[in-house]
Coordinates of C-alpha atoms and ligand atoms in Angstrom, one line a residue:
M1363 CA 200.4 -61.7 91.9
H1364 CA 203.5 -60.2 93.7
Y1365 CA 205.7 -62.6 92.5
E1366 CA 206.4 -65.4 89.9
A1367 CA 203.7 -68.3 89.8
A1368 CA 206.8 -70.6 90.7
E1369 CA 207.1 -69.0 94.1
G1370 CA 203.5 -69.7 95.0
L1371 CA 203.3 -73.3 93.8
A1372 CA 201.4 -75.9 96.1
R1373 CA 204.0 -77.9 97.7
E1374 CA 202.7 -81.2 96.0
S1375 CA 203.5 -79.3 92.8
L1376 CA 206.9 -78.1 93.8
R1377 CA 207.8 -81.8 94.8
K1378 CA 206.8 -82.9 91.4
L1379 CA 208.6 -80.2 89.7
Q1380 CA 211.7 -81.0 91.9
T1381 CA 211.4 -84.9 91.0
E1382 CA 211.4 -84.0 87.3
R1383 CA 214.5 -81.6 87.7
L1384 CA 216.3 -84.0 89.8
R1385 CA 215.8 -86.7 87.2
R1386 CA 217.3 -84.4 84.6
T1387 CA 220.0 -83.2 86.7
I1388 CA 220.9 -87.2 87.5
T1389 CA 221.0 -87.7 83.7
T1390 CA 223.3 -84.6 83.3
C1391 CA 225.8 -85.7 86.3
L1392 CA 226.2 -88.8 84.5
R1393 CA 228.5 -87.0 81.9
S1394 CA 231.1 -85.5 84.5
S1395 CA 233.9 -87.9 85.2
F1396 CA 233.4 -87.4 89.0
Y1397 CA 229.6 -88.2 89.2
G1398 CA 229.8 -90.6 86.0
S1399 CA 232.2 -92.8 88.1
R1400 CA 230.4 -92.4 91.5
L1401 CA 227.0 -93.1 90.4
G1402 CA 228.2 -95.6 87.8
A1403 CA 229.6 -97.3 91.0
L1404 CA 226.4 -97.3 92.6
G1405 CA 224.2 -98.4 89.8
L1406 CA 222.1 -95.4 90.2
G1407 CA 220.5 -93.7 87.0
P1408 CA 217.6 -91.1 86.5
D1409 CA 214.9 -94.0 87.0
D1410 CA 216.0 -94.2 90.8
F1411 CA 214.6 -91.2 91.7
S1412 CA 210.7 -90.9 91.8
S1413 CA 210.3 -88.2 94.5
P1414 CA 212.7 -85.6 96.1
D1415 CA 213.2 -88.1 99.1
D1416 CA 215.0 -90.4 97.1
I1417 CA 217.9 -88.2 97.2
E1418 CA 219.1 -89.8 100.5
K1419 CA 220.1 -92.6 97.9
L1420 CA 223.0 -90.2 97.1
P1421 CA 226.1 -90.0 98.8
F1422 CA 227.1 -86.1 99.9
T1423 CA 229.5 -84.1 98.0
T1424 CA 232.1 -82.3 100.0
K1425 CA 234.6 -79.4 99.6
D1426 CA 237.2 -81.9 99.2
D1427 CA 235.5 -83.7 96.4
L1428 CA 235.6 -80.2 94.5
R1429 CA 239.2 -79.5 95.3
G1430 CA 240.3 -83.1 94.4
N1431 CA 238.7 -83.0 91.1
Y1432 CA 239.8 -79.3 90.5
P1433 CA 239.4 -78.1 87.9
Y1434 CA 237.4 -79.6 85.3
G1435 CA 236.4 -83.1 87.2
F1436 CA 232.6 -82.0 87.6
L1437 CA 232.0 -80.4 84.1
C1438 CA 229.1 -82.3 82.3
Q1439 CA 229.4 -80.1 79.0
P1440 CA 232.1 -79.7 76.0
M1441 CA 234.4 -77.0 77.1
D1442 CA 233.0 -74.6 74.5
Q1443 CA 229.5 -74.5 76.6
Y1444 CA 231.1 -72.7 79.3
V1445 CA 231.0 -69.0 79.4
R1446 CA 232.1 -68.2 82.9
L1447 CA 233.9 -69.0 86.1
H1448 CA 233.7 -68.1 89.8
A1449 CA 235.9 -69.0 92.6
S1450 CA 234.8 -69.1 96.1
S1451 CA 236.6 -66.3 98.4
G1452 CA 238.8 -69.0 100.3
T1453 CA 237.8 -68.3 103.5
T1454 CA 238.2 -71.6 104.8
G1455 CA 241.1 -72.6 102.7
T1456 CA 242.1 -73.4 99.2
P1457 CA 239.5 -72.2 96.6
T1458 CA 237.2 -73.9 94.4
A1459 CA 236.0 -73.0 90.9
I1460 CA 232.5 -73.2 89.8
F1461 CA 231.9 -73.0 85.8
Y1462 CA 228.8 -71.8 84.2
T1463 CA 226.9 -72.3 80.8
Q1464 CA 225.2 -69.4 79.5
S1465 CA 221.7 -71.1 80.4
D1466 CA 223.5 -71.5 84.3
I1467 CA 224.1 -67.8 83.9
D1468 CA 220.6 -67.0 82.6
S1469 CA 218.9 -69.1 85.5
W1470 CA 221.0 -67.5 88.1
A1471 CA 220.4 -64.1 87.0
G1472 CA 216.8 -65.2 87.2
L1473 CA 216.7 -66.1 90.9
V1474 CA 218.7 -63.1 91.9
A1475 CA 215.9 -60.9 90.3
R1476 CA 213.2 -62.5 91.9
C1477 CA 215.2 -62.1 95.4
M1478 CA 215.5 -58.3 94.5
Y1479 CA 211.8 -58.1 93.6
A1480 CA 210.9 -60.3 96.8
V1481 CA 212.2 -56.9 98.8
G1482 CA 210.6 -54.4 97.1
L1483 CA 212.8 -53.3 94.2
R1484 CA 211.5 -52.7 90.8
K1485 CA 212.1 -52.0 87.1
G1486 CA 213.0 -48.2 87.0
D1487 CA 214.9 -48.4 90.3
V1488 CA 218.7 -47.4 90.3
F1489 CA 220.6 -50.0 92.2
Q1490 CA 224.4 -49.6 93.3
N1491 CA 226.2 -52.7 94.0
M1492 CA 228.7 -52.0 96.4
S1493 CA 230.5 -55.3 97.0
G1494 CA 233.6 -56.5 95.1
Y1495 CA 233.6 -57.6 91.7
G1496 CA 236.0 -60.3 90.1
L1497 CA 236.0 -64.0 91.4
F1498 CA 233.6 -63.2 94.1
T1499 CA 230.0 -63.8 93.0
G1500 CA 228.7 -61.0 94.9
G1501 CA 229.9 -58.6 92.0
L1502 CA 228.8 -60.2 88.7
G1503 CA 226.1 -62.4 90.4
I1504 CA 224.0 -59.6 92.0
H1505 CA 224.8 -57.2 88.9
Y1506 CA 223.2 -59.7 86.2
G1507 CA 220.3 -60.1 88.8
S1508 CA 219.4 -56.1 89.0
E1509 CA 219.9 -55.8 85.2
R1510 CA 217.7 -58.7 84.8
L1511 CA 215.0 -57.0 86.9
G1512 CA 215.4 -53.8 84.8
C1513 CA 217.2 -51.7 87.1
L1514 CA 219.8 -49.4 86.3
T1515 CA 222.9 -50.7 87.6
V1516 CA 225.8 -49.0 89.2
P1517 CA 228.8 -51.5 89.3
A1518 CA 230.2 -49.6 92.4
G1519 CA 232.5 -52.4 93.6
A1520 CA 233.8 -52.3 97.1
G1521 CA 235.5 -49.6 99.1
N1522 CA 236.2 -45.9 98.3
S1523 CA 233.3 -44.5 100.6
K1524 CA 233.7 -41.0 99.2
R1525 CA 233.2 -42.0 95.6
Q1526 CA 230.3 -44.4 97.0
L1527 CA 228.3 -41.5 98.4
K1528 CA 228.9 -39.2 95.3
L1529 CA 227.2 -42.2 93.0
L1530 CA 224.3 -42.6 95.8
R1531 CA 223.2 -38.9 95.3
D1532 CA 224.1 -38.3 91.8
F1533 CA 221.6 -41.3 90.6
H1534 CA 219.2 -41.0 93.5
V1535 CA 219.9 -44.7 94.2
A1536 CA 217.2 -46.7 95.6
G1537 CA 218.7 -50.1 96.3
I1538 CA 222.2 -51.1 97.4
H1539 CA 224.1 -54.5 97.8
I1540 CA 226.8 -54.4 100.7
I1541 CA 228.3 -56.9 103.1
P1542 CA 227.5 -56.2 106.5
S1543 CA 230.7 -55.5 107.9
Y1544 CA 231.2 -52.6 105.2
A1545 CA 227.7 -51.4 105.8
L1546 CA 228.7 -50.6 109.6
H1547 CA 231.7 -49.0 108.4
F1548 CA 230.1 -47.1 105.8
A1549 CA 227.6 -45.8 108.3
S1550 CA 230.6 -44.3 110.4
F1551 CA 232.0 -42.5 107.3
L1552 CA 228.4 -41.1 106.8
K1553 CA 228.6 -39.5 110.3
N1554 CA 232.3 -38.4 110.0
E1555 CA 231.2 -36.5 106.8
G1556 CA 228.4 -35.2 108.7
V1557 CA 225.7 -36.7 105.9
D1558 CA 222.2 -37.4 107.4
P1559 CA 221.6 -40.9 105.9
R1560 CA 217.9 -40.0 105.4
S1561 CA 218.6 -37.1 103.1
L1562 CA 219.7 -39.8 100.7
D1563 CA 217.0 -41.5 98.3
W1564 CA 217.7 -45.0 99.4
R1565 CA 215.1 -47.4 100.9
I1566 CA 216.6 -50.9 100.6
A1567 CA 219.8 -52.5 101.4
L1568 CA 220.6 -56.1 100.4
I1569 CA 223.1 -57.4 103.0
G1570 CA 224.9 -61.1 102.9
A1571 CA 227.8 -62.8 102.0
E1572 CA 229.1 -63.3 105.7
P1573 CA 227.5 -64.1 108.9
H1574 CA 225.9 -61.5 111.0
T1575 CA 223.3 -61.3 113.7
E1576 CA 219.6 -59.7 114.1
E1577 CA 221.4 -57.1 116.4
V1578 CA 223.8 -55.9 113.3
R1579 CA 220.8 -55.9 110.8
Q1580 CA 219.0 -53.7 113.2
R1581 CA 221.9 -51.4 113.8
I1582 CA 222.3 -51.1 110.0
Q1583 CA 218.9 -50.0 109.7
D1584 CA 218.8 -47.6 112.2
L1585 CA 222.3 -45.9 111.1
L1586 CA 221.6 -46.1 107.4
G1587 CA 217.9 -45.1 107.5
I1588 CA 216.9 -48.0 105.4
K1589 CA 215.5 -51.8 105.2
A1590 CA 218.1 -54.5 105.4
Y1591 CA 217.4 -57.7 104.1
N1592 CA 219.5 -60.9 104.5
S1593 CA 220.8 -62.3 101.5
Y1594 CA 222.4 -66.0 101.4
G1595 CA 224.2 -67.9 98.7
L1596 CA 227.8 -69.5 98.1
T1597 CA 229.7 -69.8 95.3
E1598 CA 229.3 -73.6 94.8
M1599 CA 225.3 -73.1 94.5
N1600 CA 226.1 -70.1 92.0
G1601 CA 226.5 -67.4 94.5
P1602 CA 224.0 -65.0 95.9
G1603 CA 220.3 -65.9 95.1
V1604 CA 219.9 -69.1 97.0
A1605 CA 217.8 -68.0 100.0
F1606 CA 216.5 -64.5 100.6
E1607 CA 214.4 -62.6 102.7
C1608 CA 211.0 -61.1 101.6
E1609 CA 209.4 -58.1 103.0
E1610 CA 208.1 -59.9 106.1
Q1611 CA 212.2 -60.1 107.6
A1612 CA 211.2 -63.6 108.9
G1613 CA 213.8 -66.1 107.5
M1614 CA 215.1 -66.5 104.0
H1615 CA 213.0 -68.4 101.4
L1616 CA 215.3 -71.1 100.0
W1617 CA 214.2 -71.4 96.2
E1618 CA 213.1 -75.1 95.9
D1619 CA 212.4 -74.9 92.2
A1620 CA 215.9 -74.7 91.8
Y1621 CA 217.4 -76.5 94.8
I1622 CA 216.7 -79.3 97.0
A1623 CA 217.6 -78.3 100.6
E1624 CA 218.5 -80.7 103.3
I1625 CA 219.7 -80.2 107.3
I1626 CA 221.8 -82.8 108.6
D1627 CA 223.7 -83.5 111.9
S1628 CA 227.3 -82.9 110.7
E1629 CA 228.5 -85.9 113.0
T1630 CA 226.0 -88.8 111.7
G1631 CA 224.8 -87.2 108.3
E1632 CA 221.3 -88.0 109.4
H1633 CA 218.6 -85.4 108.9
V1634 CA 217.8 -83.5 112.0
A1635 CA 214.3 -83.6 113.6
E1636 CA 212.0 -80.6 112.3
G1637 CA 213.2 -77.2 113.1
Q1638 CA 216.5 -78.0 114.7
V1639 CA 219.6 -76.7 113.5
G1640 CA 222.3 -78.5 111.3
E1641 CA 224.3 -78.3 108.3
L1642 CA 222.6 -77.2 105.4
V1643 CA 222.9 -79.8 102.4
M1644 CA 222.0 -78.4 98.9
T1645 CA 221.5 -80.1 95.5
T1646 CA 221.1 -77.9 92.1
L1647 CA 218.1 -78.5 90.1
C1648 CA 218.7 -75.9 87.1
R1649 CA 222.4 -76.4 86.5
D1650 CA 223.6 -77.5 83.2
G1651 CA 227.3 -77.0 83.4
M1652 CA 228.4 -78.2 87.0
P1653 CA 225.5 -79.6 89.0
L1654 CA 226.1 -80.6 92.4
L1655 CA 224.6 -83.3 94.4
R1656 CA 223.9 -83.0 98.2
Y1657 CA 226.9 -80.7 98.5
R1658 CA 227.6 -80.0 102.3
T1659 CA 227.8 -76.2 102.6
R1660 CA 229.3 -76.6 106.1
D1661 CA 226.8 -73.8 107.3
L1662 CA 224.5 -74.2 110.4
T1663 CA 220.9 -73.0 109.9
R1664 CA 217.5 -74.7 110.5
F1665 CA 214.4 -74.7 108.6
I1666 CA 211.6 -72.2 110.2
P1667 CA 208.4 -74.3 110.5
G1668 CA 205.1 -73.1 108.9
M1669 CA 204.2 -70.7 106.1
C1670 CA 205.5 -67.2 105.3
A1671 CA 202.5 -64.5 105.6
C1672 CA 203.9 -63.2 102.0
G1673 CA 202.0 -66.5 100.4
R1674 CA 205.3 -67.8 99.0
T1675 CA 205.4 -71.5 99.7
H1676 CA 209.3 -72.2 99.7
V1677 CA 210.5 -73.2 102.8
R1678 CA 212.3 -70.9 105.0
I1679 CA 216.1 -70.9 106.5
D1680 CA 216.7 -69.2 109.6
R1681 CA 220.0 -66.4 109.7
I1682 CA 223.2 -68.7 109.3
T1683 CA 224.7 -69.1 112.9
G1684 CA 227.9 -69.9 111.5
R1685 CA 230.1 -72.6 109.5
A1686 CA 230.7 -76.0 111.2
D1687 CA 234.4 -75.2 110.9
D1688 CA 233.5 -71.9 112.9
M1689 CA 233.5 -73.4 116.2
L1690 CA 235.8 -72.7 118.9
I1691 CA 236.6 -74.6 121.8
I1692 CA 237.6 -72.8 124.8
K1693 CA 237.9 -74.3 128.3
G1694 CA 235.7 -77.1 127.0
C1695 CA 233.1 -75.0 126.1
N1696 CA 231.7 -74.8 122.3
I1697 CA 231.6 -71.1 121.1
Y1698 CA 230.4 -69.6 117.8
P1699 CA 231.7 -66.3 116.7
M1700 CA 228.0 -65.2 116.1
Q1701 CA 227.3 -65.7 120.0
I1702 CA 230.0 -63.1 120.7
E1703 CA 228.9 -60.9 118.4
Q1704 CA 225.3 -61.1 119.7
A1705 CA 226.5 -60.1 123.1
L1706 CA 229.0 -57.3 122.1
M1707 CA 226.0 -55.8 120.0
S1708 CA 223.7 -55.7 122.8
V1709 CA 225.9 -53.3 124.5
P1710 CA 224.8 -49.6 123.7
E1711 CA 228.5 -48.3 124.5
V1712 CA 230.0 -50.7 121.7
A1713 CA 230.8 -49.3 118.1
Q1714 CA 230.7 -51.4 114.8
N1715 CA 233.7 -53.5 114.7
Y1716 CA 235.1 -56.2 116.8
V1717 CA 237.7 -59.1 116.5
I1718 CA 238.2 -62.2 118.4
E1719 CA 241.7 -63.4 118.9
L1720 CA 242.8 -67.0 120.3
F1721 CA 246.2 -67.2 122.1
K1722 CA 248.0 -69.6 124.3
E1723 CA 248.6 -68.9 127.9
G1724 CA 250.8 -72.1 129.4
E1725 CA 249.2 -74.8 127.9
M1726 CA 245.6 -73.2 127.9
D1727 CA 243.8 -71.7 124.8
Q1728 CA 242.2 -68.3 125.8
L1729 CA 239.8 -65.6 124.2
R1730 CA 240.6 -62.0 123.8
V1731 CA 237.9 -59.8 122.3
K1732 CA 239.0 -56.6 120.8
V1733 CA 236.3 -54.2 120.8
E1734 CA 235.5 -50.8 119.4
I1735 CA 233.9 -48.3 121.9
K1736 CA 231.9 -45.2 120.6
D1737 CA 233.6 -42.1 120.8
E1738 CA 231.5 -40.4 123.3
Y1739 CA 232.4 -43.6 125.8
F1740 CA 236.3 -43.4 125.1
V1741 CA 236.9 -41.2 127.7
E1742 CA 240.0 -40.8 129.8
D1743 CA 238.6 -41.7 133.3
M1744 CA 239.8 -45.0 133.9
R1745 CA 237.4 -46.0 136.3
A1746 CA 234.7 -45.7 133.6
L1747 CA 236.5 -47.7 131.2
T1748 CA 237.3 -50.4 133.6
A1749 CA 233.4 -50.6 134.6
L1750 CA 232.4 -50.7 130.8
Q1751 CA 235.1 -53.7 130.3
K1752 CA 233.7 -55.6 133.2
K1753 CA 230.1 -55.1 131.9
I1754 CA 231.2 -56.0 128.5
A1755 CA 233.0 -59.3 130.1
G1756 CA 230.1 -60.2 131.9
R1757 CA 227.6 -60.2 129.0
L1758 CA 230.1 -62.4 127.3
R1759 CA 230.1 -64.7 129.9
D1760 CA 226.4 -65.0 130.1
E1761 CA 226.3 -66.0 126.4
I1762 CA 229.5 -68.2 126.0
L1763 CA 230.1 -69.5 129.6
V1764 CA 233.4 -68.5 129.6
T1765 CA 235.2 -64.9 130.5
P1766 CA 237.3 -63.8 127.8
R1767 CA 239.8 -60.7 128.2
V1768 CA 238.1 -57.7 126.8
E1769 CA 240.4 -55.0 125.2
L1770 CA 238.3 -51.7 124.6
V1771 CA 239.9 -49.8 121.4
Q1772 CA 239.1 -46.6 119.8
H1773 CA 236.4 -46.1 117.2
D1774 CA 237.5 -47.2 113.5
S1775 CA 240.9 -48.5 114.9
I1776 CA 240.3 -52.2 114.1
P1777 CA 241.5 -52.3 110.3
K1778 CA 238.7 -53.1 108.0
G1779 CA 239.7 -54.6 104.2
E1780 CA 237.3 -54.4 101.5
G1781 CA 236.3 -58.1 101.5
K1782 CA 234.4 -60.3 104.0
A1783 CA 235.3 -59.3 107.6
V1784 CA 238.0 -61.4 109.4
R1785 CA 236.1 -61.9 112.7
V1786 CA 238.7 -64.5 114.4
V1787 CA 242.2 -64.5 114.5
D1788 CA 244.4 -67.4 115.9
L1789 CA 247.5 -66.3 117.3
R1790 CA 248.3 -69.7 118.9
G1791 CA 252.0 -70.4 118.9
K1792 CA 252.7 -66.9 117.2
E1793 CA 252.4 -64.7 120.2
Ligands
ADP2806 P1 233.9 -68.6 100.7 O1 233.5 -70.1 101.5 O2 235.2 -68.9 100.8 O3 233.6 -67.5 101.9 P2 231.8 -67.7 99.3 O4 232.2 -66.3 98.6 O5 231.1 -68.8 98.2 O6 233.1 -68.5 99.5 O7 230.8 -67.5 100.4 C1 229.5 -68.5 100.7 C2 229.7 -68.3 102.0 O8 229.4 -67.3 102.7 C3 228.6 -69.2 102.6 O9 228.8 -70.6 102.6 C4 228.2 -69.0 104.1 O10 229.3 -69.5 105.3 C5 228.7 -67.4 103.9 N1 227.4 -66.6 103.6 C6 226.7 -65.9 102.7 N2 225.7 -65.4 102.8 C7 225.6 -65.3 104.1 C8 224.4 -64.7 104.9 N3 223.5 -64.2 104.4 N4 224.6 -64.8 106.4 C9 225.8 -65.6 106.7 N5 226.8 -66.3 106.1 C10 226.6 -66.2 104.8
ZN2807 ZN1 207.8 -64.6 102.9

C-alpha cells in the first residue's frame, strides 16, 4: 500500500472511528472550564453522540470564544501535561494561543508526516523548511513531521535567500516548505543570481499558509522547476497537516480520522448543499490538551464530490478562496482578493507581486491595484504602458465587475516581508 491503512478506510469504518473519537473528545472537553459549562448547560455528554452527524447538536466555537477565554479557559488537562504552545499569526486581529500535550505533538507530527509522504517525500530525502519558526506553526509543525518521516531536516527559517540557496545546494535538498509569496520572490532571486532552478536537486515544494490561486501554483512550478503541493492548516487545528494535496493535485484530502469537517453558510449556520462553497467548520478528534468543537475557521471552500484517483477515502476540500472576513464591497460588488490575483496572474506581462489598496474618493470606496511588471515590459514607451494598464484593468473588470485604478510598478519594487503577504491595504481615512 502507498499510504497508511487509516487513509484508505472504507467510509463506514471511518465514520465509526469518528464516532468513537468524538465521544472521547466530548468526555475530554467536559474537563475544560469553557466546554464544561457550555456542555453542562445543554445537558450534553458522550452518550448523546452515536454518529458523526450528532455533532449538529453542538453550538459553534468561534475565534471570539477563544479570545474571551484566553489563555487557559479551554485547557482540559493539568498544567504540567502541556509541553508547547503556538499562537496564530494574528492576520485578522488579536492572536489566540493553542496548547499541546506530548500526545498532541505526536499525533500532529504523524499527520504532517502523512502529508509529506502523500506528495512523494520519503525517509532519506533532505528537506528544507523555509518558513518562519517561532510561534508560527509552519516552522516547528512541519519540522517535527519531517523528522517523523525520517527526512534529514534543515531548519532554514524564512528569508535570507542567499543562505537558502547555499543550503539547497550543499545538502542536495529534495523538498522544501515555503509560503507561496516567498516562493515567487525566491524565483526572482534565482533569476537575478543567474541560477538555473533545474540545476538543483529539489523535486517538491509544499506551499501553503496563505491563499493563492492555481495560476500562482503554476507559476511556482514553472519558475522553480518543481512540483508544488497545496498545504492547508490553521493554528487552532494544530497548524499544517489538516488538509493536503496528494500527487493527483486534485484538491486537498482533509484527514477525517483526526477531524470532522463541515461546510456551512456563514449567515445561517446551516450546512450548504453538496459541493457548494461555504465556511469550513472543524472539530478535533485526536487532541487531548485543547480539543475544539465545531470551530468556525472563517475559511471559504467546498467539498469536492467523488473519490480521488489515489485511492485515499478521506474527503477533499477545494483551494481556499479566501476568508469570510476578506470580502471587499466596492460599488455594491462583492470582491475577494483571490479573484484579483487570478485576473492579474493570467496576464503574461505581470510579474510576481501585487497589492490591493482601498481608498476613499469623496464618499465612495475605491480600489487601486499596484502590480509589478516584468522587466522586459517595463519600457519607456508611454503608449505601450498605457495599453498594458488598460488591458489589466479590463481583465480585472471582467472578473470583479468593477474597474479599479491600475498602477504599474517595477519588478521587485513592492516590499516583501518574511511572513504572510499583505495583499490588501486599507487607506480609507488615511490618505
Ligand atoms: P492567522 O489566522 O493569523 O493567519 P495561522 O497562522 O493559524 O493564523 O493561519 C491559518 C490561516 O491561514 C488559515 O485559517 C487560512 O486562512 C490560511 N491558510 C493556511 N493554509 C492555506 C492554504 N493552503 N490556502 C489558503 N489559505 C491558507
Ligand atoms: Zn488523492
